[in-house]
Coordinates of C-alpha atoms and ligand atoms in Angstrom, one line a residue:
M1 CA 3.0 -34.6 35.6
E2 CA 3.0 -33.9 31.6
L3 CA 3.5 -30.1 31.4
V4 CA 0.7 -28.3 29.2
V5 CA 1.4 -25.5 27.9
P6 CA -1.1 -23.5 26.5
H7 CA -2.1 -23.3 22.3
E8 CA -2.6 -19.2 23.1
R9 CA -1.9 -17.2 19.5
A10 CA -0.6 -13.9 18.6
I11 CA 1.0 -12.1 15.6
L12 CA 4.5 -10.4 15.9
L13 CA 4.7 -7.1 13.6
R14 CA 8.2 -5.7 12.4
Y15 CA 9.1 -2.8 11.0
N16 CA 12.4 -0.9 9.7
E17 CA 11.7 2.2 9.0
I18 CA 10.1 4.1 11.6
A19 CA 12.1 2.9 14.3
L20 CA 14.8 5.4 13.0
K21 CA 12.0 8.5 13.4
G22 CA 14.4 9.4 16.7
D23 CA 11.3 11.5 18.3
N24 CA 8.6 10.5 16.5
R25 CA 8.8 7.0 17.0
G26 CA 6.1 6.4 19.4
W27 CA 3.3 8.3 17.5
F28 CA 5.2 6.3 14.6
E29 CA 4.1 3.3 16.5
E30 CA 0.9 4.0 17.6
K31 CA -0.4 5.1 14.0
L32 CA 1.2 1.4 12.9
A33 CA -0.8 -0.1 15.8
L34 CA -4.3 1.6 15.2
N35 CA -3.9 0.7 11.2
A36 CA -3.2 -3.2 12.2
R37 CA -6.0 -3.3 14.0
K38 CA -8.7 -1.4 11.7
M39 CA -7.2 -3.6 8.7
L40 CA -7.9 -6.0 10.6
K41 CA -11.6 -5.8 11.7
R42 CA -12.3 -4.4 8.0
H43 CA -10.4 -8.0 6.0
L44 CA -11.7 -10.1 8.8
G45 CA -15.0 -8.5 8.2
N46 CA -16.4 -8.3 12.0
E47 CA -16.3 -6.2 15.1
S48 CA -14.3 -8.8 17.0
L49 CA -11.9 -6.8 19.5
V50 CA -8.7 -7.2 18.2
S51 CA -6.1 -6.3 20.6
V52 CA -2.9 -4.6 19.7
S53 CA -0.1 -3.2 21.9
R54 CA 3.2 -1.9 21.2
K55 CA 6.5 -2.0 23.3
Y56 CA 10.6 -2.4 22.9
G57 CA 10.0 -2.0 19.1
R58 CA 7.9 -4.7 18.5
V59 CA 3.7 -4.4 17.3
I60 CA 2.2 -7.0 18.5
I61 CA -2.0 -8.6 18.1
N62 CA -3.4 -11.4 19.8
T63 CA -5.3 -13.0 17.5
D64 CA -5.3 -16.3 15.7
W65 CA -3.3 -16.4 12.3
N66 CA -4.8 -17.8 9.1
L67 CA -5.4 -16.8 5.3
D68 CA -7.3 -13.7 6.0
T69 CA -5.6 -12.3 9.1
Q70 CA -2.4 -12.8 7.0
A71 CA -4.1 -10.9 3.6
A72 CA -5.1 -8.2 6.3
L73 CA -1.7 -8.2 7.2
S74 CA 0.3 -8.3 4.3
H75 CA -1.6 -4.6 2.8
L76 CA -0.2 -3.1 6.0
F77 CA 2.6 -0.5 4.7
G78 CA 5.1 -0.4 7.7
V79 CA 5.7 -3.2 8.4
S80 CA 8.6 -5.4 7.4
S81 CA 8.0 -8.6 8.6
F82 CA 5.2 -10.5 10.8
S83 CA 5.1 -13.5 12.3
P84 CA 2.6 -16.1 13.9
M85 CA 3.6 -16.9 17.1
R86 CA 2.4 -18.9 20.7
A87 CA 2.6 -17.1 23.6
V88 CA 3.3 -19.9 26.6
P89 CA 4.4 -18.8 30.4
T90 CA 8.1 -17.1 30.9
N91 CA 10.2 -20.3 32.2
H92 CA 12.7 -22.5 30.9
E93 CA 9.9 -25.7 31.3
S94 CA 6.8 -24.7 29.2
L95 CA 9.3 -22.4 26.3
K96 CA 11.3 -25.9 25.2
Q97 CA 8.0 -27.8 25.2
G98 CA 6.3 -25.1 23.6
V99 CA 9.2 -24.4 21.1
V100 CA 9.8 -28.7 20.5
E101 CA 5.9 -28.3 19.5
E102 CA 6.2 -26.5 17.2
V103 CA 9.2 -27.0 15.6
E104 CA 6.9 -30.4 15.0
R105 CA 4.1 -28.4 13.6
Y106 CA 7.0 -26.2 11.4
I107 CA 8.1 -29.7 9.8
K108 CA 4.9 -31.4 9.4
T109 CA 3.4 -28.6 7.6
W110 CA 6.8 -27.5 6.0
G111 CA 10.1 -30.3 5.5
S112 CA 12.7 -30.6 7.5
P113 CA 14.9 -27.9 7.0
A114 CA 18.7 -28.2 6.4
S115 CA 19.8 -26.1 9.2
F116 CA 18.4 -23.6 12.2
R117 CA 19.0 -21.4 14.8
V118 CA 17.5 -20.0 17.2
M119 CA 17.5 -16.4 17.9
T120 CA 16.2 -14.7 21.5
R121 CA 15.2 -11.4 22.3
R122 CA 14.8 -10.7 25.7
T123 CA 13.1 -7.5 26.5
E124 CA 12.4 -7.8 29.3
K125 CA 14.3 -9.4 31.5
A126 CA 12.8 -12.0 33.0
L127 CA 14.5 -15.1 33.0
P128 CA 18.3 -14.5 34.6
E129 CA 20.2 -16.0 31.7
T130 CA 21.6 -14.3 28.2
S131 CA 20.4 -14.3 25.6
M132 CA 23.2 -16.8 24.1
Q133 CA 22.5 -18.3 27.2
I134 CA 18.9 -19.6 26.4
D135 CA 19.9 -19.5 22.5
S136 CA 21.4 -22.9 23.7
A137 CA 19.5 -24.7 25.8
I138 CA 16.4 -24.2 24.3
G139 CA 18.7 -25.2 20.6
G140 CA 20.0 -28.6 23.0
A141 CA 16.1 -28.8 23.7
I142 CA 15.2 -29.2 19.8
Q143 CA 18.2 -31.4 18.5
K144 CA 17.6 -34.0 21.4
A145 CA 13.6 -34.0 19.7
F146 CA 14.5 -33.7 17.2
P147 CA 18.6 -35.1 16.2
S148 CA 18.6 -34.6 12.3
L149 CA 18.1 -31.1 12.5
K150 CA 21.7 -29.4 12.5
V151 CA 22.7 -26.3 14.4
N152 CA 24.2 -23.2 11.5
L153 CA 24.6 -19.3 13.9
N154 CA 26.2 -17.7 10.7
S155 CA 23.9 -18.7 7.7
P156 CA 20.9 -21.0 9.2
A157 CA 18.5 -22.3 6.5
W158 CA 15.7 -21.7 9.3
T159 CA 15.0 -19.7 12.7
V160 CA 13.0 -20.5 15.7
G161 CA 12.4 -17.0 17.1
I162 CA 11.6 -16.1 21.1
E163 CA 10.8 -12.7 22.5
V164 CA 10.9 -12.5 26.3
R165 CA 9.1 -11.1 28.9
N166 CA 7.6 -11.0 32.2
E167 CA 4.6 -12.4 32.2
K168 CA 4.1 -14.6 28.9
S169 CA 7.0 -15.0 25.8
Y170 CA 6.4 -15.5 22.4
I171 CA 7.8 -18.4 19.7
W172 CA 8.4 -18.3 15.9
T173 CA 8.9 -20.0 13.2
E174 CA 8.0 -18.6 10.4
K175 CA 8.3 -14.7 8.7
V176 CA 6.0 -13.4 6.0
E177 CA 7.8 -10.2 4.4
G178 CA 5.4 -7.4 4.7
A179 CA 4.2 -4.1 2.6
A180 CA 7.5 -1.9 3.5
G181 CA 7.4 2.0 3.7
L182 CA 5.1 3.6 5.8
P183 CA 2.4 3.8 8.0
V184 CA -0.9 5.5 5.7
G185 CA -1.0 8.7 7.7
T186 CA 1.8 9.5 8.8
N187 CA 1.9 12.4 6.0
G188 CA -0.3 14.6 4.2
S189 CA -3.5 13.3 2.2
V190 CA -2.9 13.5 -1.7
L191 CA -5.5 13.0 -4.6
A192 CA -4.4 10.7 -6.8
L193 CA -6.0 10.8 -10.9
M194 CA -6.9 7.7 -12.3
S195 CA -7.2 7.0 -15.3
G196 CA -8.4 3.8 -15.7
G197 CA -5.3 2.3 -17.1
L198 CA -1.8 0.4 -15.8
D199 CA 0.1 3.0 -14.3
S200 CA -2.3 5.6 -12.1
P201 CA -3.1 2.5 -9.5
V202 CA 1.4 1.8 -9.6
A203 CA 1.7 5.6 -8.2
A204 CA -1.6 5.6 -6.1
I205 CA -0.3 3.0 -3.6
K206 CA 3.4 3.8 -4.1
A207 CA 2.2 7.0 -2.0
L208 CA 0.1 5.2 -0.2
K209 CA 3.5 2.7 0.3
R210 CA 5.4 7.1 1.6
G211 CA 2.3 7.4 4.0
S212 CA -0.2 9.4 2.3
P213 CA -4.0 8.4 2.4
V214 CA -4.9 8.7 -0.6
S215 CA -8.9 9.9 -2.8
F216 CA -9.1 9.4 -5.9
I217 CA -10.8 11.6 -8.6
H218 CA -11.6 10.0 -12.6
F219 CA -12.4 12.3 -15.2
Y220 CA -15.4 10.1 -17.3
G221 CA -15.3 10.1 -20.6
A222 CA -19.1 9.9 -21.2
P223 CA -21.1 10.1 -23.4
F224 CA -18.1 9.2 -25.6
V225 CA -17.4 6.0 -23.0
G226 CA -19.5 3.5 -21.9
P227 CA -20.5 3.0 -18.0
E228 CA -17.8 -0.5 -18.0
V229 CA -14.9 2.3 -18.1
L230 CA -16.7 3.8 -15.0
E231 CA -16.7 0.3 -13.3
K232 CA -13.2 -0.4 -13.9
V233 CA -11.9 2.5 -12.4
N234 CA -13.5 1.9 -9.5
E235 CA -12.9 -1.6 -9.3
L236 CA -9.0 -0.4 -9.6
T237 CA -10.0 2.4 -6.5
R238 CA -11.0 -0.8 -4.5
L239 CA -7.6 -2.7 -5.1
V240 CA -5.8 0.4 -4.5
N241 CA -8.1 0.7 -1.0
R242 CA -7.2 -2.8 0.3
Y243 CA -3.7 -1.1 0.9
Q244 CA -5.4 1.6 3.4
P245 CA -7.0 1.8 6.7
D246 CA -9.6 4.6 6.1
P247 CA -10.7 3.5 1.8
K248 CA -11.3 6.4 0.5
P249 CA -14.3 7.5 -2.8
L250 CA -13.6 7.9 -5.7
W251 CA -14.8 11.2 -7.1
V252 CA -16.3 11.0 -11.3
V253 CA -15.9 14.9 -12.8
P254 CA -18.0 14.3 -15.7
F255 CA -16.0 15.3 -19.0
G256 CA -16.8 14.1 -22.9
K257 CA -18.8 17.5 -23.0
I258 CA -15.9 19.3 -21.8
Q259 CA -13.8 17.5 -24.1
E260 CA -15.7 17.9 -27.0
S261 CA -16.6 21.9 -26.4
I262 CA -12.3 22.4 -26.0
A263 CA -12.0 19.4 -29.7
L264 CA -14.5 22.2 -31.5
K265 CA -12.3 25.3 -30.1
T266 CA -8.8 24.7 -30.7
N267 CA -5.8 22.9 -32.5
P268 CA -5.7 19.3 -32.0
K269 CA -2.0 18.9 -32.3
M270 CA -2.5 20.7 -28.4
R271 CA -5.7 18.8 -27.0
T272 CA -4.4 16.9 -25.1
I273 CA -2.2 19.0 -23.7
L274 CA -5.7 21.5 -23.0
Y275 CA -6.8 18.3 -21.5
R276 CA -4.3 18.1 -19.0
R277 CA -4.3 21.2 -18.0
L278 CA -7.3 21.6 -17.7
M279 CA -7.5 18.4 -14.8
M280 CA -5.0 19.8 -13.2
R281 CA -7.7 22.9 -12.4
I282 CA -10.0 20.7 -12.0
A283 CA -8.2 18.4 -9.4
T284 CA -6.7 21.0 -7.5
E285 CA -10.2 22.2 -6.5
V286 CA -11.5 18.9 -5.3
A287 CA -8.1 17.9 -4.2
K288 CA -8.5 21.5 -1.6
N289 CA -12.4 20.7 -0.6
L290 CA -10.7 17.4 0.6
D291 CA -8.0 18.8 2.5
C292 CA -5.4 17.2 0.4
Q293 CA -1.9 18.8 -0.5
A294 CA -0.5 16.4 -3.8
L295 CA -1.8 15.3 -7.0
I296 CA -1.1 12.4 -7.9
T297 CA -0.8 10.9 -11.3
G298 CA 0.5 7.7 -13.3
E299 CA 3.2 10.1 -15.4
S300 CA 6.7 8.7 -16.7
L301 CA 9.3 10.5 -18.0
G302 CA 8.8 10.1 -22.0
Q303 CA 6.1 7.5 -21.9
V304 CA 4.0 9.0 -24.2
A305 CA 3.6 12.0 -26.1
S306 CA 2.3 14.3 -23.7
Q307 CA 5.2 12.7 -21.3
T308 CA 8.3 14.5 -22.5
L309 CA 10.3 17.4 -19.5
E310 CA 8.2 20.2 -21.8
N311 CA 4.7 18.9 -21.9
M312 CA 4.3 17.9 -17.8
S313 CA 6.2 21.5 -17.0
V314 CA 3.8 23.4 -18.9
I315 CA 1.2 21.1 -17.2
N316 CA 2.6 21.3 -14.0
E317 CA 2.1 25.5 -15.0
A318 CA -2.1 24.2 -14.6
A319 CA -2.2 22.8 -10.7
G320 CA -2.9 24.3 -7.6
L321 CA -1.0 22.3 -6.0
P322 CA 2.1 20.2 -6.3
V323 CA 2.2 17.3 -9.0
L324 CA 3.7 14.2 -7.8
R325 CA 4.9 11.7 -10.1
P326 CA 5.5 8.5 -8.3
L327 CA 6.2 6.8 -11.9
I328 CA 8.3 8.9 -13.1
T329 CA 11.6 6.9 -13.6
Y330 CA 10.1 3.8 -14.4
D331 CA 10.2 2.7 -17.8
K332 CA 7.0 0.3 -18.5
V333 CA 8.3 -3.0 -17.6
E334 CA 8.6 -2.1 -14.3
I335 CA 5.3 -0.8 -13.8
V336 CA 4.4 -3.5 -15.4
N337 CA 6.5 -5.3 -12.1
E338 CA 4.6 -3.6 -9.3
A339 CA 0.7 -3.9 -10.5
K340 CA 2.0 -7.4 -10.6
K341 CA 3.2 -7.5 -7.1
W342 CA 0.1 -5.4 -5.3
G343 CA -2.3 -7.2 -8.0
T344 CA -3.6 -4.3 -10.2
Y345 CA -2.7 -5.6 -13.1
E346 CA -5.1 -8.1 -14.4
T347 CA -7.8 -5.5 -13.6
S348 CA -5.4 -2.7 -15.3
I349 CA -5.2 -4.8 -19.0
R350 CA -8.5 -5.3 -19.0
H351 CA -10.6 -3.2 -21.7
G352 CA -11.4 0.4 -21.6
V353 CA -11.2 3.2 -23.8
D354 CA -9.4 6.5 -21.4
C355 CA -11.0 9.5 -22.3
C356 CA -7.9 11.1 -22.9
T357 CA -7.8 9.0 -25.9
L358 CA -10.8 10.8 -27.6
F359 CA -10.2 13.7 -29.3
A360 CA -6.7 13.3 -29.9
D361 CA -4.5 14.2 -32.1
R362 CA -2.7 10.7 -33.7
H363 CA 1.0 13.4 -33.7
P364 CA 0.1 15.9 -30.5
T365 CA 3.0 18.8 -29.9
I366 CA 5.6 17.1 -28.2
R367 CA 7.3 20.1 -27.1
A368 CA 4.4 22.4 -26.0
Q369 CA 5.4 26.5 -25.7
K370 CA 3.2 27.4 -23.3
S371 CA 2.6 31.0 -25.6
A372 CA 1.0 28.4 -28.1
I373 CA -0.9 27.7 -25.1
D374 CA -2.5 30.6 -23.7
A375 CA -3.2 31.7 -27.0
Q376 CA -5.3 28.5 -27.1
E377 CA -6.8 28.7 -23.8
K378 CA -8.1 32.2 -24.5
L379 CA -10.5 30.3 -26.6
L380 CA -12.5 28.5 -23.5
P381 CA -14.3 29.8 -21.0
L382 CA -11.8 28.2 -18.3
E383 CA -13.8 29.2 -15.6
E384 CA -17.0 28.4 -16.2
Y385 CA -15.4 24.5 -17.2
V386 CA -14.2 24.0 -14.1
R387 CA -16.8 25.4 -11.8
T388 CA -18.8 23.4 -13.5
A389 CA -17.2 20.3 -13.3
V390 CA -16.8 20.8 -9.1
R391 CA -20.1 21.8 -9.0
S392 CA -20.9 18.5 -11.1
A393 CA -17.8 16.2 -9.2
S394 CA -19.9 13.1 -7.3
R395 CA -19.0 10.6 -5.0
F396 CA -19.6 6.6 -7.0
L397 CA -22.2 5.3 -6.7
E398 CA -22.5 1.1 -6.9
T399 CA -24.8 0.1 -9.1
K400 CA -24.7 -3.7 -7.7
Ligands
LIG1 P1 -2.0 5.0 -17.5 O1 -1.7 3.3 -17.5 O2 -2.9 5.6 -15.4 O3 -3.3 5.0 -17.4 P2 -1.1 6.0 -19.3 O4 0.4 5.8 -19.5 O5 -2.1 5.9 -19.7 O6 -1.7 6.8 -18.0 P3 -1.8 8.7 -19.7 O7 -3.2 8.7 -20.5 O8 -0.8 9.6 -20.3 O9 -0.9 8.0 -19.8 O10 -2.1 9.5 -18.2 C1 -1.0 9.7 -17.4 C2 -1.9 10.3 -15.9 O11 -3.1 11.7 -16.1 C3 -2.9 9.0 -15.7 O12 -1.6 7.9 -15.2 C4 -3.1 9.6 -14.6 O13 -2.8 10.2 -13.7 C5 -4.1 10.9 -15.5 N1 -5.0 11.2 -16.2 C6 -5.3 10.4 -17.5 N2 -6.4 9.9 -18.0 C7 -7.2 10.6 -16.5 C8 -8.8 10.7 -16.6 N3 -9.1 9.6 -17.6 N4 -9.4 10.3 -15.2 C9 -8.1 11.2 -14.1 N5 -6.8 10.7 -14.3 C10 -5.9 10.8 -15.7
LIG2 MG1 -4.1 6.2 -19.7

């Protein structure tokens, strides 16, 4: 009688870095499993219960594989790679037949690979053989069914994986690269300053990749810039939010009138730094209200006049929280490559005026003197600016 092996599907998540976390490992895995569940629910857009189990340094998701699940999981930080799998009962016959069917499926889709090997992982010792014995028995069954396939144990072009567990075992033939990093929520929250350019969305994604949930703030230059700027920053926020299981809002601070008021009272060469220092003060207050522990900017050393070490240290002094600059050593080409990799590039290069270029001098100071900046700030009602700005900060609500 012909054996009918069930077609139950599952997905295997692998992780590197979090496995190194010693005693915290369980906590990290728990976070990853929870994030996986949330991401799938969000991306798949339904409430279908996706069960996620974690055991032996693996997270297994019991759900079907399609382009939507693949997209959802490729946005999940903490995953080094993932594989669609087929679950079969743990016995030799089911395994052999399941593997041969999966290999056939693979070859139909991707063509015949130059060489292969079987790699078994016995996380539960349900079968008496060693992993190597299972490798060679299953490898033999594959070769019998597909005689042209060659085995190469050292550098195979393709790997067929088997995870042996007590009741069910799993077979995988494909491996997709994950987003890597740490699960979001395993580090403290941060507030990202989003300007609508190329750099800040990449900086925000880098913070997420290190496990920090990210909230967003934009200093809005209206009435000197139009709502298209806000739409653009909002779209970038949405793109960054795809990488966190709990999306966070964009806070918008009306800044145009404040900039105009500063421009009327101060030396044009120092304005960019004065705006930046004020942004830091306001962002600090908003961050504290949101329980964020640091500010994130897209600055990189020497990229523009305000991003010299001297200017950055004067800007830092106005912040009441650490200012993290994930892109500090990146050059523009590297940032462009990152933006393309994470999917923010196309939106970032769309036209839009940045509020910081408003009222800016063409030759701003590149070596700010703290004493000169202090003298300029004495001319300004700083506390009032901060109070008004924090009070009028609002969550961006989409108009469409
Ligand atoms: P980006 O590509 O992110 O716009 P940039 O190269 O244009 O950066 P700047 O305009 O000097 O550089 O801005 C440096 C950083 O300051 C930005 O990455 C962002 O974090 C922050 N920033 C600048 N303008 C704003 C703004 N209007 N609202 C919020 N943050 C801002
Ligand atoms: Mg900018």
